Short mmCIF file of C-alpha atoms in Angstrom, two decimals:
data_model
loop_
_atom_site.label_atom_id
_atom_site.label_comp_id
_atom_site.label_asym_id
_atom_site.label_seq_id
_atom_site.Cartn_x
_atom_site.Cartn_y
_atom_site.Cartn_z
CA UNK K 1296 0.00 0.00 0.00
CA UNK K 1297 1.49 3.04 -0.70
CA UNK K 1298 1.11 6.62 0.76
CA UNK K 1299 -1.90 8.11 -0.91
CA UNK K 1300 -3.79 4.44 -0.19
CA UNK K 1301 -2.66 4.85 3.45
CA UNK K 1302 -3.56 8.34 3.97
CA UNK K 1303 -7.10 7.38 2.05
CA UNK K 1304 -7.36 4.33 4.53
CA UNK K 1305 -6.98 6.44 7.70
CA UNK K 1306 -9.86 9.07 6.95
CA UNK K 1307 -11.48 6.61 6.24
CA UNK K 1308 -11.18 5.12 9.80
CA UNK K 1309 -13.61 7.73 11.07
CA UNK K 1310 -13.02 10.59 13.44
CA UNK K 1311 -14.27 8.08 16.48
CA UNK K 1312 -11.06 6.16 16.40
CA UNK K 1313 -9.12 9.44 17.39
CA UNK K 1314 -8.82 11.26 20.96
CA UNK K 1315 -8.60 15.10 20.40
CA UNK K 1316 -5.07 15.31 21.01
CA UNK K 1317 -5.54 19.20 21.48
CA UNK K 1318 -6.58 18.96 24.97
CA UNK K 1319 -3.89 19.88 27.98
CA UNK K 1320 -2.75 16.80 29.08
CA UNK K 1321 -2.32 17.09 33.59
CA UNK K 1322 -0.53 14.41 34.85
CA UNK K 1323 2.63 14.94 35.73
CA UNK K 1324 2.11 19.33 35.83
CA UNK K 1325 3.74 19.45 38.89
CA UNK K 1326 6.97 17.74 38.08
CA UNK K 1327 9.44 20.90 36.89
CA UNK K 1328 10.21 19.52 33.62
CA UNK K 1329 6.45 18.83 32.45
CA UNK K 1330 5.27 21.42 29.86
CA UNK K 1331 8.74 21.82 28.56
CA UNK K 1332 11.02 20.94 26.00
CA UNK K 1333 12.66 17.54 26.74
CA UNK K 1334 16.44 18.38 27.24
CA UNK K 1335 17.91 15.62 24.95
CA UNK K 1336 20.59 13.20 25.82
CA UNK K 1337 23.77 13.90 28.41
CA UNK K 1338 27.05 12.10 28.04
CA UNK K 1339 27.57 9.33 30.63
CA UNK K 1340 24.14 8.47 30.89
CA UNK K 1341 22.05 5.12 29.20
CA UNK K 1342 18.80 6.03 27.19
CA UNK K 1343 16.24 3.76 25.38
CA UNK K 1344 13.55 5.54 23.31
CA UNK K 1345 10.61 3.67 22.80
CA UNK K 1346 9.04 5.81 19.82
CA UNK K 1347 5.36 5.82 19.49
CA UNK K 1348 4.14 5.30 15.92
CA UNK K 1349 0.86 3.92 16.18
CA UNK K 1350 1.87 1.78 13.49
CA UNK K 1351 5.03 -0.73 14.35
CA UNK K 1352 7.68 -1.41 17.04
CA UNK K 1353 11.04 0.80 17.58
CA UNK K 1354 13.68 0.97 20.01
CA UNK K 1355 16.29 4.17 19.73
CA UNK K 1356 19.20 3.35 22.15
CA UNK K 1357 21.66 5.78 23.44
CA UNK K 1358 24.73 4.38 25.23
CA UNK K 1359 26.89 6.20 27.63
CA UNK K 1360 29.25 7.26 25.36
CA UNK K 1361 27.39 7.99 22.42
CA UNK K 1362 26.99 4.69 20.84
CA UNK K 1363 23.78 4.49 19.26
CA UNK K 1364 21.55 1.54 17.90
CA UNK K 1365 17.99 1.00 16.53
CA UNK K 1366 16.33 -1.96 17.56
CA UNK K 1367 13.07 -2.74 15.36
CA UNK K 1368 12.13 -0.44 12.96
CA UNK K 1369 8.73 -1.63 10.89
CA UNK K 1370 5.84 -0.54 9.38
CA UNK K 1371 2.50 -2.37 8.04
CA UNK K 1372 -1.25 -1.37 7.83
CA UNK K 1373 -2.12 -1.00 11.30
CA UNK K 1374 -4.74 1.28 10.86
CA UNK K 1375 -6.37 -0.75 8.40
CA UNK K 1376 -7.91 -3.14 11.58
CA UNK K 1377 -10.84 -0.36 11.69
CA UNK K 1378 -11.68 -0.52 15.62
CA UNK K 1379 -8.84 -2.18 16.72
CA UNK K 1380 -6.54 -0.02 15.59
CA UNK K 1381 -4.90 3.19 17.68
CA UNK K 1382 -4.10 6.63 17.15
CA UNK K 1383 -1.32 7.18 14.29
CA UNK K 1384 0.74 9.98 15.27
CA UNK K 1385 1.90 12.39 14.41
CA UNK K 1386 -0.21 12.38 11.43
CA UNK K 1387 -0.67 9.82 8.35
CA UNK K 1388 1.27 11.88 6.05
CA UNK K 1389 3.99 9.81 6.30
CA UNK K 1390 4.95 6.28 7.03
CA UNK K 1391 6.64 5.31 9.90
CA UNK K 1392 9.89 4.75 9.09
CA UNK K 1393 9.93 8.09 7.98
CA UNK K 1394 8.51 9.67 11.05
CA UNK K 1395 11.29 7.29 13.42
CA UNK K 1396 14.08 8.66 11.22
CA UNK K 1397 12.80 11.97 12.17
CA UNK K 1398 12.42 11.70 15.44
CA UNK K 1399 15.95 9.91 15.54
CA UNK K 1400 17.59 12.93 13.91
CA UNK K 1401 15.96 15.18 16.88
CA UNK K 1402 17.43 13.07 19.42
CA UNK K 1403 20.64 11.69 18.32
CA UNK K 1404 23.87 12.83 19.52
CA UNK K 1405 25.85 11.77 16.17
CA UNK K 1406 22.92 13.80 13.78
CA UNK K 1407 22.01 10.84 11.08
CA UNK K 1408 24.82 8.34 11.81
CA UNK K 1409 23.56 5.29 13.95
CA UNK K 1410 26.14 2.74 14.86
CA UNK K 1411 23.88 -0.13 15.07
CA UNK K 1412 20.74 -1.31 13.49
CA UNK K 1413 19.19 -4.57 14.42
CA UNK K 1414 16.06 -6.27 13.60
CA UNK K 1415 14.60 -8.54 16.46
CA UNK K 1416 12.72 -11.13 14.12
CA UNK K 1417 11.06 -11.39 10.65
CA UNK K 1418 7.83 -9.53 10.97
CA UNK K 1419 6.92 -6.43 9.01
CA UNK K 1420 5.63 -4.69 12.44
CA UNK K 1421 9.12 -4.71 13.21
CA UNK K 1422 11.15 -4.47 9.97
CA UNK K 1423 8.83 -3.48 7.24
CA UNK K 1424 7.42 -5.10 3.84
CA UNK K 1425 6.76 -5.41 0.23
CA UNK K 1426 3.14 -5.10 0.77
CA UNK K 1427 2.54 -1.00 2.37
CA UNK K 1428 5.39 1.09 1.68
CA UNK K 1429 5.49 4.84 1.05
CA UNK K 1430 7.60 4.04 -2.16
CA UNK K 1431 8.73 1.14 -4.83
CA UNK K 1432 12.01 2.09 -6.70
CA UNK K 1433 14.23 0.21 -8.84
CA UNK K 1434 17.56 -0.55 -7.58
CA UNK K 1435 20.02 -2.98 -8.47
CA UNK K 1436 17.97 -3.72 -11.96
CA UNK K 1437 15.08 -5.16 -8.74
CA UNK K 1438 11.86 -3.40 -7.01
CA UNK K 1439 12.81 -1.87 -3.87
CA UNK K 1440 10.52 -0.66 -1.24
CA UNK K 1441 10.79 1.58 1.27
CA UNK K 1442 9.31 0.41 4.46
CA UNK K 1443 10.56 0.39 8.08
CA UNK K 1444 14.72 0.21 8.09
CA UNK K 1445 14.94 0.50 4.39
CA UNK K 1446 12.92 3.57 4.59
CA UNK K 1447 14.42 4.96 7.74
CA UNK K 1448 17.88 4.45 5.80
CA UNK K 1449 16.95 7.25 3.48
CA UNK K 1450 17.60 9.99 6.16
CA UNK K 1451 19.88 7.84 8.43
CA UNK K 1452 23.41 5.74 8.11
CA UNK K 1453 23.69 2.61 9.65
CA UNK K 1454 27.12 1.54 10.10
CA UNK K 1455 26.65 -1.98 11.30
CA UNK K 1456 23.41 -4.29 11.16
CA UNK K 1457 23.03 -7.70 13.09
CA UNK K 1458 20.64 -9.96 12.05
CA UNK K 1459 19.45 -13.17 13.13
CA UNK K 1460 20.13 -15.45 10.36
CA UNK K 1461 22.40 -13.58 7.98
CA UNK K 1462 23.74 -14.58 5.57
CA UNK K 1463 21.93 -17.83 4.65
CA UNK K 1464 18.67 -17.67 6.13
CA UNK K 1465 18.68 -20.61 7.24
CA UNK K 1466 18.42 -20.88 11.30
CA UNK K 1467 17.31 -22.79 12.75
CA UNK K 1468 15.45 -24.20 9.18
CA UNK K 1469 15.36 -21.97 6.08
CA UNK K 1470 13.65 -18.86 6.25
CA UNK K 1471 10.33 -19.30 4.05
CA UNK K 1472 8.76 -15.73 2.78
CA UNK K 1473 5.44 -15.82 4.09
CA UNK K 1474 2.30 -13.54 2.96
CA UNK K 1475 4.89 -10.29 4.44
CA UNK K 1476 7.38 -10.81 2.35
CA UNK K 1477 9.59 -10.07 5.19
CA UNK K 1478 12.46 -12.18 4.17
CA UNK K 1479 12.65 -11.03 0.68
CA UNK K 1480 12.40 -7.19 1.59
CA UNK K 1481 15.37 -7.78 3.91
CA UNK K 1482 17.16 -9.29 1.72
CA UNK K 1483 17.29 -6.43 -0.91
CA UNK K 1484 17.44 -3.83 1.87
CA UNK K 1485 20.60 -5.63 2.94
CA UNK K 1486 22.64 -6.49 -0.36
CA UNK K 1487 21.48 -2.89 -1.57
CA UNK K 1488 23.06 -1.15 1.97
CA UNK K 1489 26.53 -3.63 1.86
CA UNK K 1490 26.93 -2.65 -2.03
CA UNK K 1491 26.07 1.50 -2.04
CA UNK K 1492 26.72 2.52 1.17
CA UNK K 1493 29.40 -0.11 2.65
CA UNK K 1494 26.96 -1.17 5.60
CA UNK K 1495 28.34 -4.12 7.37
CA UNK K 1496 25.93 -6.92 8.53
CA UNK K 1497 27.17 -9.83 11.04
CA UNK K 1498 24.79 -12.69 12.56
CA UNK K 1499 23.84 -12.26 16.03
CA UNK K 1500 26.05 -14.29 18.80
CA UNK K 1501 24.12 -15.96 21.19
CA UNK K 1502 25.67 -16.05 24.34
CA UNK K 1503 27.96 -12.76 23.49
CA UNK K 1504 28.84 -10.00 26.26
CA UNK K 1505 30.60 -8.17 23.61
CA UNK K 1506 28.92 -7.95 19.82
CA UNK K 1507 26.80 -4.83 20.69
CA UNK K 1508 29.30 -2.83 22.96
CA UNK K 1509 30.83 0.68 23.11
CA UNK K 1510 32.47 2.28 20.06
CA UNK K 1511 34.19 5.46 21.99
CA UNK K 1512 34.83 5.67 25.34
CA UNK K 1513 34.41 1.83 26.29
CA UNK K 1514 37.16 2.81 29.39
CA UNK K 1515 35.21 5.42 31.09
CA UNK K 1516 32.02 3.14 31.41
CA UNK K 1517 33.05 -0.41 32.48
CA UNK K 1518 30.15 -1.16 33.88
CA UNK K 1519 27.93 -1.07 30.75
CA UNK K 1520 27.34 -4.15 29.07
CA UNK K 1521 25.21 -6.03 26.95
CA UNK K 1522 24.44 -10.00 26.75
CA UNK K 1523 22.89 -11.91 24.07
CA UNK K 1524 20.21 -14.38 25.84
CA UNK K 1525 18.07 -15.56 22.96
CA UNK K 1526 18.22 -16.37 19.22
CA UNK K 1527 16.65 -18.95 16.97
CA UNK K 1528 14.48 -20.20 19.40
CA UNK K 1529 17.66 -21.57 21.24
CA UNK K 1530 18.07 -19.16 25.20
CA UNK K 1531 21.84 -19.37 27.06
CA UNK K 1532 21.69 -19.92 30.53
CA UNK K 1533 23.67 -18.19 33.17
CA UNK K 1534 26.42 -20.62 33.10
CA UNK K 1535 26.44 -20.47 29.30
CA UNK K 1536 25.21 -22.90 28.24
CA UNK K 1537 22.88 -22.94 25.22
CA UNK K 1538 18.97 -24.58 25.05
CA UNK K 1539 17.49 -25.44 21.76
CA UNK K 1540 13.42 -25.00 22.61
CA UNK K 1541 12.64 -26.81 19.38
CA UNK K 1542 15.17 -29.74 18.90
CA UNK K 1543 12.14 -31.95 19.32
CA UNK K 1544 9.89 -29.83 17.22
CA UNK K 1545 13.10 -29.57 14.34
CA UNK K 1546 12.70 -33.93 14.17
CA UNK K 1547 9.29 -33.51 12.52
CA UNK K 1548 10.72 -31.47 10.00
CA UNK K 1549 8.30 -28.40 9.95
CA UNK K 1550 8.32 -26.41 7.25
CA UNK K 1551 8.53 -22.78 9.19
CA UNK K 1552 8.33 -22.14 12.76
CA UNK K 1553 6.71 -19.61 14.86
CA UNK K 1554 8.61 -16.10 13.73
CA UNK K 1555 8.12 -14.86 17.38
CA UNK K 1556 9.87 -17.38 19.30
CA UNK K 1557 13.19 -16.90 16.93
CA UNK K 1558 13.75 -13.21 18.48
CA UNK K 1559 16.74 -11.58 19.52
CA UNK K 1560 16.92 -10.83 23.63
CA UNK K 1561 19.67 -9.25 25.18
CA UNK K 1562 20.16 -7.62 28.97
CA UNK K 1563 21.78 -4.78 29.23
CA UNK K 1564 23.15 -3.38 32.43
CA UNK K 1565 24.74 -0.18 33.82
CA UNK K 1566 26.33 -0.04 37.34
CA UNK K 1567 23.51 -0.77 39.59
CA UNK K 1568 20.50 -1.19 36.70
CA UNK K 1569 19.19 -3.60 34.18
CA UNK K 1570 16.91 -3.58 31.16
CA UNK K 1571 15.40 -6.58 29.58
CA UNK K 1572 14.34 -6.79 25.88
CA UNK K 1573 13.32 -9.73 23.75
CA UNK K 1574 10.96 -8.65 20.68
CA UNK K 1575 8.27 -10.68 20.17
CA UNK K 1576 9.86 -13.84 22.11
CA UNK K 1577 6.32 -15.92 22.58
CA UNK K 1578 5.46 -19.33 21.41
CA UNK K 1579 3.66 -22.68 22.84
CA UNK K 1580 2.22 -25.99 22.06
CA UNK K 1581 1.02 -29.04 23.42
CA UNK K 1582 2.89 -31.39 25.84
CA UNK K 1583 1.99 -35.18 25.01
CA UNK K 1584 -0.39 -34.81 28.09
CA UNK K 1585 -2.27 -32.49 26.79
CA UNK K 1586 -0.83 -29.60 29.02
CA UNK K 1587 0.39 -26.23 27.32
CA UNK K 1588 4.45 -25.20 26.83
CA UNK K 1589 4.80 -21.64 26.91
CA UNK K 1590 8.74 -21.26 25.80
CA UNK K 1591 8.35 -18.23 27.93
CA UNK K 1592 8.84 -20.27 30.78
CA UNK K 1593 11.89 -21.61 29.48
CA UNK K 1594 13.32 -17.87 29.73
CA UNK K 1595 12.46 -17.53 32.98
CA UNK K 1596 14.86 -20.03 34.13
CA UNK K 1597 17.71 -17.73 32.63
CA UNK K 1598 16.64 -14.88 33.14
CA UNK K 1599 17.94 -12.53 36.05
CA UNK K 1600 16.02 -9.81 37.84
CA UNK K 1601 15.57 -6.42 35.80
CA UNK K 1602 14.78 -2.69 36.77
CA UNK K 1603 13.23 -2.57 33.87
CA UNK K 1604 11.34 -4.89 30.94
CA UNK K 1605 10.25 -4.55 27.78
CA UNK K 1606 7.15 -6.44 27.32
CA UNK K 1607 7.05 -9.59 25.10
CA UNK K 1608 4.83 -9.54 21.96
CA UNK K 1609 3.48 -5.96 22.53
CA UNK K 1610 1.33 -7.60 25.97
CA UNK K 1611 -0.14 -9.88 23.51
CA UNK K 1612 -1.16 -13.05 25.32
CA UNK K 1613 2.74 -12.71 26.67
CA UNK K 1614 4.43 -12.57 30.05
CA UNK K 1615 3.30 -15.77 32.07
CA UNK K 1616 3.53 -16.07 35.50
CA UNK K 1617 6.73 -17.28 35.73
CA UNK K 1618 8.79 -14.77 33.22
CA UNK K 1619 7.28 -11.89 35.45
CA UNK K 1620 8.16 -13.47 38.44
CA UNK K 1621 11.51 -13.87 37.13
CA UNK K 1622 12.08 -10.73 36.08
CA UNK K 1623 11.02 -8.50 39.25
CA UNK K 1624 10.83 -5.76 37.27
CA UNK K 1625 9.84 -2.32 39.25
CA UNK K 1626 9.23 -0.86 35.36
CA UNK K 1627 7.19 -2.85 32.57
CA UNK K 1628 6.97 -0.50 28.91
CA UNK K 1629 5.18 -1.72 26.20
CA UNK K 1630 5.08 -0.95 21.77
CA UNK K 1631 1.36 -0.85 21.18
CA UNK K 1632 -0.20 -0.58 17.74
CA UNK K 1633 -3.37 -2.38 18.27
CA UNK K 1634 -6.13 -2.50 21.10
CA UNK K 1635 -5.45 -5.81 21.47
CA UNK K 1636 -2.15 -5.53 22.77
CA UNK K 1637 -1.53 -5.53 26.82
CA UNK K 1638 -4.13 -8.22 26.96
CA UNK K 1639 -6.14 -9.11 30.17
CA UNK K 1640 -4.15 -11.85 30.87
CA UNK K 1641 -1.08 -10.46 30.46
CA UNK K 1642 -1.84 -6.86 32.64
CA UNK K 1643 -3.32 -9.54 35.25
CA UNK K 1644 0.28 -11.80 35.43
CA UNK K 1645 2.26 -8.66 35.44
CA UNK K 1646 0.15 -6.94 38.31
CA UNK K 1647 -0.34 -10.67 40.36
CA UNK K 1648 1.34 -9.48 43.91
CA UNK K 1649 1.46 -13.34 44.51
CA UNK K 1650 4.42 -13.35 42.26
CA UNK K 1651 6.52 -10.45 44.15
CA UNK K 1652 5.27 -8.03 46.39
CA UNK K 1653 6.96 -4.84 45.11
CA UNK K 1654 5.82 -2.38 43.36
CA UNK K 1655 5.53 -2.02 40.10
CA UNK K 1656 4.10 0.56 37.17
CA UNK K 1657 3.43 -0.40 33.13
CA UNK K 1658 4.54 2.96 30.78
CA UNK K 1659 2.86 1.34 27.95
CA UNK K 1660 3.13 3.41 24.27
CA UNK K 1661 -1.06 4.17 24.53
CA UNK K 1662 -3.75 2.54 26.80
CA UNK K 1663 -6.31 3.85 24.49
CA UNK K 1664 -9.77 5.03 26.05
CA UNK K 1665 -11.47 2.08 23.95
CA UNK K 1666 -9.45 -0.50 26.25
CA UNK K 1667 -9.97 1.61 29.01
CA UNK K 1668 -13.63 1.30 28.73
CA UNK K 1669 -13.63 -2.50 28.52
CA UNK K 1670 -11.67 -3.16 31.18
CA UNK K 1671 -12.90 -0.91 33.29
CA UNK K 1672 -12.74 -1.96 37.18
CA UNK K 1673 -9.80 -4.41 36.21
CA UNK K 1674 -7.34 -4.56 39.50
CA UNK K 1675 -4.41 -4.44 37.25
CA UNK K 1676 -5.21 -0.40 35.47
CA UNK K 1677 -4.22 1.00 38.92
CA UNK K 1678 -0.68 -0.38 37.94
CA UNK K 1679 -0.75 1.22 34.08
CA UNK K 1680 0.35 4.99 33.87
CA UNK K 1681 -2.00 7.69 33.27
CA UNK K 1682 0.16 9.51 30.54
CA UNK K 1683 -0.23 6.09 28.86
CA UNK K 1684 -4.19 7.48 28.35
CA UNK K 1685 -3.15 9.85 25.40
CA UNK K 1686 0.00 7.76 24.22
CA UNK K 1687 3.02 9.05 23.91
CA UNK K 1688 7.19 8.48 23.08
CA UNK K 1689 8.66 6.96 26.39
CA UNK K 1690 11.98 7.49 27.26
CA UNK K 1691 14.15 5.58 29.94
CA UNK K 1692 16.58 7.27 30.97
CA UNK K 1693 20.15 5.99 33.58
CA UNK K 1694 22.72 8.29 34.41
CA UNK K 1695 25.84 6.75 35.54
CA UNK K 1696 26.24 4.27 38.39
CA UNK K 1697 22.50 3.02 37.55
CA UNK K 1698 21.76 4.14 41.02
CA UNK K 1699 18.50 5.46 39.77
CA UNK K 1700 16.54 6.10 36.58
CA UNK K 1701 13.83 7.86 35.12
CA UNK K 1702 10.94 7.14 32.50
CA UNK K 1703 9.12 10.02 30.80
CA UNK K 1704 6.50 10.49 28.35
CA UNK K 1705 7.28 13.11 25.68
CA UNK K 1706 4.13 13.96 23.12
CA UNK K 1707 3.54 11.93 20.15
CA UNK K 1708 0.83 14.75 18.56
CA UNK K 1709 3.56 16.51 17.00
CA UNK K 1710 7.44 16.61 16.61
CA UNK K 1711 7.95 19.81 19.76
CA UNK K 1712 9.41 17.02 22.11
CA UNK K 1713 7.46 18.47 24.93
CA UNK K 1714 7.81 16.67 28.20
CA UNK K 1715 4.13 15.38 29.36
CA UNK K 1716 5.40 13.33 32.63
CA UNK K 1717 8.26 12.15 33.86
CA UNK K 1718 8.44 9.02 36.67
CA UNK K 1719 11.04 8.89 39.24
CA UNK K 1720 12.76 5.26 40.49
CA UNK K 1721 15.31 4.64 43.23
CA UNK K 1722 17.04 1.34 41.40
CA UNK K 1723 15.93 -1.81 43.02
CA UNK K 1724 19.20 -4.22 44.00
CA UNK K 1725 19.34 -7.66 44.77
#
């Protein structure tokens, strides 16, 4: 779909499926920054930007030194699910890649050079697609479209991508395009960006402490690292050692496997503070008694305690029991593009006291009034955060030591970066 189709598509959404983003927003007027222009990034501290599209998934890190990397960047017809789809912001006039490159170039320390780009798993929410695109050219003597990274590379330069299963596309069984034509708009993206602009691309290492690291002043922040924990649908445990989740399912000889549970996870930490993201990471099937294996469970027996997590699989049917009680997280943020993300069930296991007793608070991209509504009286909204109500860009931010951190919601209605509301943490130790 291109961008006239899209912009056709939205109107024709109806005005109901918008909140009049006009009105004053309150929460958080009495913290000093609210109302204001958000300051931007400061040198020594640890930053994740989880940039509200209404439309896909997108991570904009900032490391202590000025590393950069962008995690996820997609784009697909979100608004085309009518009622169940949320707010696009800014506007429809452009497509999302587009609007993340923008907001990137507001925000980033190095103008449009990021070091790192990464895509967590095949799916065009997170990487883009052949199938709605803002614009088809003809490179390389092929159709090229861009969507997600490959648009987002028109106003940005990536020095380094990692990928799950580059070069071959083959792991853990060959990657199969499917009706997104994920693999094959990759693909192009990838040989175009090694060829013209000299973009290097490198498999992700499972198990690795030092494939995403520091690229100027790795002395001055030792304590910053980052770990590869999943891949492939195979985790590492804490003593190293790696766990194939579907050896047994591999013997049957399928001939794809659920895209979610091959994502990318990684914990990163800073002096006293952690952060915990694996894409989409969800799968399960049936046990030979009938009983139901959630592979989520299987990274909760590797996974350490976190400040903060990213939710799996946008809140969709995600997060059992025994991932959140793993993770202990005092901070749960969420990419929504749909009102059927942050599920029931998943709000209810993240907000289950039963599990841990401390508190905790979910910053997710939009809890849109519609959800609201339904859920209304649910235990587990006294746990969401009201600047979620409008939706918003959330920011995490660690200055040095980890000692504490913040979280605040800047405005999605338009590009003025104005601070809404920001969240104050003492960091939780062991």
């Amino acid at each position: 779909m291109d961008r006239r189709k899209f912009i056709e598509t939205t109107a024709l959404a109806g005005a109901g499926l918008f909140m009049d983003w006009e009105k004053a927003f309150a929460l958080g007027a009495s913290d000093k920054e609210a109302g204001k222009k958000w300051k931007g990034w400061k040198k020594g501290h640890f930053q994740v930007h989880f940039i509200y599209t209404g439309v896909a998934e997108s991570m904009f890190m900032i490391f202590p030194d000025g590393t950069t990397m962008l995690l996820d960047c997609g784009d697909h017809n979100a608004i085309g699910r009518g009622e169940k789809a949320v707010p696009v912001l800014p506007d429809a006039s452009r497509h999302a890649g587009e609007w993340i490159a923008r907001y990137i170039q507001r925000v980033n320390p190095n103008g449009d050079d990021v070091d790192y780009m990464m895509l967590s798993h095949y799916h065009n929410d997170h990487g883009g697609d052949e199938r709605f695109y803002s614009k088809k050219l003809v490179r390389g003597g092929v159709d090229y479209f861009l969507s997600g990274f490959s648009e987002a590379a028109e106003y940005l330069s990536f020095r380094k991508a990692i990928d799950r299963c580059y070069p071959a596309y083959d792991d853990p069984i060959p990657l199969i395009d499917d009706s997104a034509s994920q693999k094959t708009h990759m693909k192009k993206f990838y040989d175009y960006m090694h060829a013209e602009r000299g973009l290097e691309i490198e498999k992700f290492s499972l198990g690795a402490i030092d494939q995403v690291k520091l690229l100027r002043r790795r002395d001055r922040y030792p304590d910053f690292s980052v770990r590869n924990i999943t891949a492939n649908g195979r985790i590492v445990d804490k003593e190293g050692r790696i766990i194939d989740l579907y050896e047994d399912r591999k013997k049957l000889n399928p001939k794809k496997l659920n895209e979610n549970g091959m994502s990318l996870g990684m914990i990163f930490r800073y002096g006293d503070f952690s952060f915990y993201t694996a894409g989409d990471f969800s799968d399960k099937w049936k046990n030979e008694d009938g009983s139901l294996h959630y592979i989520e469970d299987d990274l909760a027996a590797v996974c350490p305690r976190v400040n903060v997590a990213k939710i799996n699989h946008h809140g969709h049917h995600s997060m059992p029991p025994k991932l959140v009680a793993a993770l202990r997280a005092q901070v749960y943020i969420s990419c929504v593009w749909d009102q059927l993300h942050n599920t029931a069930d998943t709000m209810e296991h993240i907000a289950d006291r039963s599990l841990y007793p401390e508190d905790r608070i979910v910053c997710p991209g939009i809890m849109p009034e519609k959800r609201r509504r339904e859920d209304a009286g649910s235990e587990w909204l006294k746990d969401v955060a009201e600047a979620s109500y409008e939706g918003g860009h959330v920011i995490l931010d660690v200055p040095q030591g980890g000692k504490n951190f913040t979280v605040t919601y800047l405005t999605a209605a338009d590009e003025s970066m104005l601070v809404r509301s920001v969240l104050h943490f003492n960091t939780r130790v062991e």
